[in-house]
XYZ file of C-alpha atoms in Angstrom:
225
model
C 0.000 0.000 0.000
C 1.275 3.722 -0.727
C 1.242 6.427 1.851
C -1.576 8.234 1.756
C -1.061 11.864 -0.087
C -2.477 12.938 -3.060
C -1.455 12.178 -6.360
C -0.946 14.900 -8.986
C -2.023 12.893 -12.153
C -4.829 10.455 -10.482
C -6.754 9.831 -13.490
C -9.859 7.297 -12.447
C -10.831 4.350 -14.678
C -13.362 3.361 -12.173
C -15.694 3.516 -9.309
C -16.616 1.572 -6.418
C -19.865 -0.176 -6.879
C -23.011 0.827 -4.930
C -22.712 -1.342 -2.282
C -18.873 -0.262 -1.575
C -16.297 -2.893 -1.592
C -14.271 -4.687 0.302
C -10.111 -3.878 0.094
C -7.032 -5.853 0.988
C -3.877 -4.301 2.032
C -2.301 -7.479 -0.686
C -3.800 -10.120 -2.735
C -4.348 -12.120 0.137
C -8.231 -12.151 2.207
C -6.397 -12.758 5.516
C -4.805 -9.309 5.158
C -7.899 -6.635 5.373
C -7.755 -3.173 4.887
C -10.472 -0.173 4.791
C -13.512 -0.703 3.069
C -14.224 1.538 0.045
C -16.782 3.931 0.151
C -19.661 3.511 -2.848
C -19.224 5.317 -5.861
C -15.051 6.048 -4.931
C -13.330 7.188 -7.844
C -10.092 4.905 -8.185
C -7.394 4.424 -10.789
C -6.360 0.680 -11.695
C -3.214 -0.009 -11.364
C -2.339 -3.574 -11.902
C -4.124 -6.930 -12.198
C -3.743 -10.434 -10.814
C -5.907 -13.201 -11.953
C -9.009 -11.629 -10.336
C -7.488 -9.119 -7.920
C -7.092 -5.718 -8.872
C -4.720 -3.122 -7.475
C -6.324 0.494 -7.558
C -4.994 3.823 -6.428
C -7.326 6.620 -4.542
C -6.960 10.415 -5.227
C -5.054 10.690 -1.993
C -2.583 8.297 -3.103
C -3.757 5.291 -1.061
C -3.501 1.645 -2.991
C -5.237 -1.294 -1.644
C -6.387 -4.698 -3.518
C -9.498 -5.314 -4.221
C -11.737 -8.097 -5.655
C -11.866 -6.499 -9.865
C -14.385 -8.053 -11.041
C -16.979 -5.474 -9.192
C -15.568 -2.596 -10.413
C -17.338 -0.362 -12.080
C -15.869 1.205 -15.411
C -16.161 4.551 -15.792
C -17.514 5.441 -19.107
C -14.897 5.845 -22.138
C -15.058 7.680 -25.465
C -16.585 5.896 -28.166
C -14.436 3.829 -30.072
C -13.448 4.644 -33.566
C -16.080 3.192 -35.822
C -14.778 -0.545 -37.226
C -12.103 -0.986 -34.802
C -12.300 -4.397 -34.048
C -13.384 -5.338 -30.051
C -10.945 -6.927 -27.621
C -10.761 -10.140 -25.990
C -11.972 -8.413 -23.040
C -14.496 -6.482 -24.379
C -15.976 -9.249 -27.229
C -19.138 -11.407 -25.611
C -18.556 -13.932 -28.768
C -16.708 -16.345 -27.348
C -19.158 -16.380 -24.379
C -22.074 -16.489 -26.261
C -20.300 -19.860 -28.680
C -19.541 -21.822 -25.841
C -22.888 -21.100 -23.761
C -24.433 -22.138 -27.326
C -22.445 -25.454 -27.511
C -23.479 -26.407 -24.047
C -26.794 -25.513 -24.567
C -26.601 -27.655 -27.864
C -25.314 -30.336 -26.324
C -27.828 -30.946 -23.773
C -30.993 -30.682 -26.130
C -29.024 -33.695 -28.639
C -28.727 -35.428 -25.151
C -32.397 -34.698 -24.326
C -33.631 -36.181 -27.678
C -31.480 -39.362 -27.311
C -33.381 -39.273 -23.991
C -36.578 -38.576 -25.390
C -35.994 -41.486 -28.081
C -34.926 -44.088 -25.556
C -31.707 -43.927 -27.149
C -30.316 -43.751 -23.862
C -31.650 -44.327 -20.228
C -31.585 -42.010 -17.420
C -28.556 -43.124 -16.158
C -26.380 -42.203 -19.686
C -28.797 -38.780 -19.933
C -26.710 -37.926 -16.547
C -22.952 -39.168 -18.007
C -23.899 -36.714 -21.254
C -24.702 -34.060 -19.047
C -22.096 -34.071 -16.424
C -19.808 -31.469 -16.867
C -22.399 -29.161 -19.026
C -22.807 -25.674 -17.003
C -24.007 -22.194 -18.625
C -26.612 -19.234 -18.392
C -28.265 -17.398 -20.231
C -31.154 -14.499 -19.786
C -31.919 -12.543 -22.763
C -34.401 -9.810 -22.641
C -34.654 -7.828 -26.504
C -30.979 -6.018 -26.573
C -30.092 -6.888 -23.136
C -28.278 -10.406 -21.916
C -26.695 -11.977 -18.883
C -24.568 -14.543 -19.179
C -22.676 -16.841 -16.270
C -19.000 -17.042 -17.503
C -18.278 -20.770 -15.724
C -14.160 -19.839 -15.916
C -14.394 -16.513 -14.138
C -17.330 -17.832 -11.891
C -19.316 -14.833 -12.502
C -22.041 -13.542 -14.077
C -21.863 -10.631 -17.346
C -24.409 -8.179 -18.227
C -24.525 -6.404 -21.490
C -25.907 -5.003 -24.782
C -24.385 -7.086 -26.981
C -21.395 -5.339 -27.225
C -19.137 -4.440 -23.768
C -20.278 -7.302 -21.021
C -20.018 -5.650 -17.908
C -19.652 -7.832 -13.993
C -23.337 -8.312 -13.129
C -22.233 -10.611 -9.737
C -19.248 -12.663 -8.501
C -19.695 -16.219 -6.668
C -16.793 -16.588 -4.581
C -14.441 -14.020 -3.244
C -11.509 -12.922 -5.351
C -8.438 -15.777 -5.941
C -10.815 -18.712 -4.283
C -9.837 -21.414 -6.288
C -12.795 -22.966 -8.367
C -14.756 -25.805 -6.661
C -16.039 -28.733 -8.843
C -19.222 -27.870 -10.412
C -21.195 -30.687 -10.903
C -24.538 -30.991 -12.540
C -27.459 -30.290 -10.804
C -29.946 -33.131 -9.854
C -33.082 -32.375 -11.134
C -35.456 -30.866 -8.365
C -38.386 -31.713 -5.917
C -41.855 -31.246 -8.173
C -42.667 -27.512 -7.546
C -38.675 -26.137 -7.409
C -36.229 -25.465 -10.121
C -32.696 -24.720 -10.005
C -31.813 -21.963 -12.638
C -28.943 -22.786 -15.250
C -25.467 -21.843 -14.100
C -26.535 -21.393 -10.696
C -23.694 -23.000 -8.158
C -24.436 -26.024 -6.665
C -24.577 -25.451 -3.215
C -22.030 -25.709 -0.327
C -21.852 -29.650 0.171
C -23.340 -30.636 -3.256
C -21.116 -34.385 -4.395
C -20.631 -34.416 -7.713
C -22.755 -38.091 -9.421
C -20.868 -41.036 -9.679
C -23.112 -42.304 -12.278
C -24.481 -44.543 -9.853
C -27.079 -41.869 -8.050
C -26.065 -41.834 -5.195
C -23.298 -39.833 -3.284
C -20.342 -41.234 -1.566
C -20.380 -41.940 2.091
C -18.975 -39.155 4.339
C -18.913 -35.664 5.361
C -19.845 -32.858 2.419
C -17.197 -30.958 4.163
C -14.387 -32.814 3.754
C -13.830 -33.061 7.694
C -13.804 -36.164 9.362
C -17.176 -36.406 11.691
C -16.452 -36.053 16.109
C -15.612 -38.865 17.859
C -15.912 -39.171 21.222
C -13.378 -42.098 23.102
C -13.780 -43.969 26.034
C -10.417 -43.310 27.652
C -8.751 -45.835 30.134
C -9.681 -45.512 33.639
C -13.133 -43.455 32.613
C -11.706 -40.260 31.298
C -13.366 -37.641 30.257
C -13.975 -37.524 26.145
């Protein structure tokens, strides 16, 4: 972190989203700092998988999660320039369409008989997306980033986040389908404890935690546990 006085040529590139945000003195959630105040102008200075170093107009630096920045607004850009990797929902969009494809071929096999429940679920396993579209207007769950974009069609923007900033992504398994009278929207995580299916419908014995269970021992001579 910088000292804090004021820097000369602060030029922001963001703001702090509405519900302020969260900042790290490094990279690192075990080393908090000051939470940011909504709408806080802030310059971005570096990035780091999906931390983001930002500089205040008094010269303060702190790490925060990036993907909830907010960008402040740019020029246009000059008419035909070709969009960056960054900025281009395409790829998004073809691989949310290739899952999406894949599931309705395995839904027809399905359908058919082609295949019984049990190989509907091995066709199925690792297929995750989402997708909302609304006329011009789309959100989309990016399953790498574990995140969800909003956008016009041309500049996706961070709509929401699912896990703090360098968490390591879980396994994502499919889904079950739900109880009569619930449904589980597409890309949502499973929740905390969900086993992935090991094709045989059930899940492995154990905690969902990873922790072994309490014990409690009968000492010699009638300790205590």
């Amino acid at each position: 972190m910088t000292s804090p006085e004021g820097v000369a040529d602060f030029r922001p590139t963001h703001v702090v989203p509405r519900e302020g945000l969260p900042a790290w003195e490094e990279p690192d959630v075990s080393r908090p700092a000051a939470a940011l105040d909504a709408f806080l102008p802030v310059q971005l200075l570096a990035r780091r998988g999906e931390w983001a170093e930002i500089l205040c107009a008094n010269g303060w630096s702190a790490w925060v999660d990036g993907r909830l920045l907010v960008v402040v607004p740019q020029p246009p850009p000059t008419a035909g320039r070709p969009l960056s990797r960054s900025e281009d929902p395409r790829p998004l969009l073809a691989r949310g369409a290739e899952a999406l494809e894949r599931y309705r071929r395995a839904v027809d096999e399905l359908a058919s008989g082609r295949i019984d429940p049990d190989g509907f679920r091995r066709a199925t396993r690792d297929l995750r997306t989402g997708v909302v579209l609304d006329g011009a207007e789309i959100w989309l769950y990016d399953e790498a980033a574990g995140r969800w974009t909003y956008g016009d069609g041309t500049r996706p923007a961070t709509y929401a986040v699912v896990a703090e900033p360098g968490a390591a992504p879980g396994p994502q398994p499919p889904v079950d389908a739900p109880e009569p009278g619930g449904r589980t929207p597409a890309g949502t995580p499973p929740p905390h404890g969900t086993v992935a299916d090991d094709g045989a419908g059930e899940a492995p014995p154990g905690p969902a935690d990873g922790h072994e269970p309490t014990r409690i021992v009968e000492t010699p001579g009638g300790g205590g546990t």
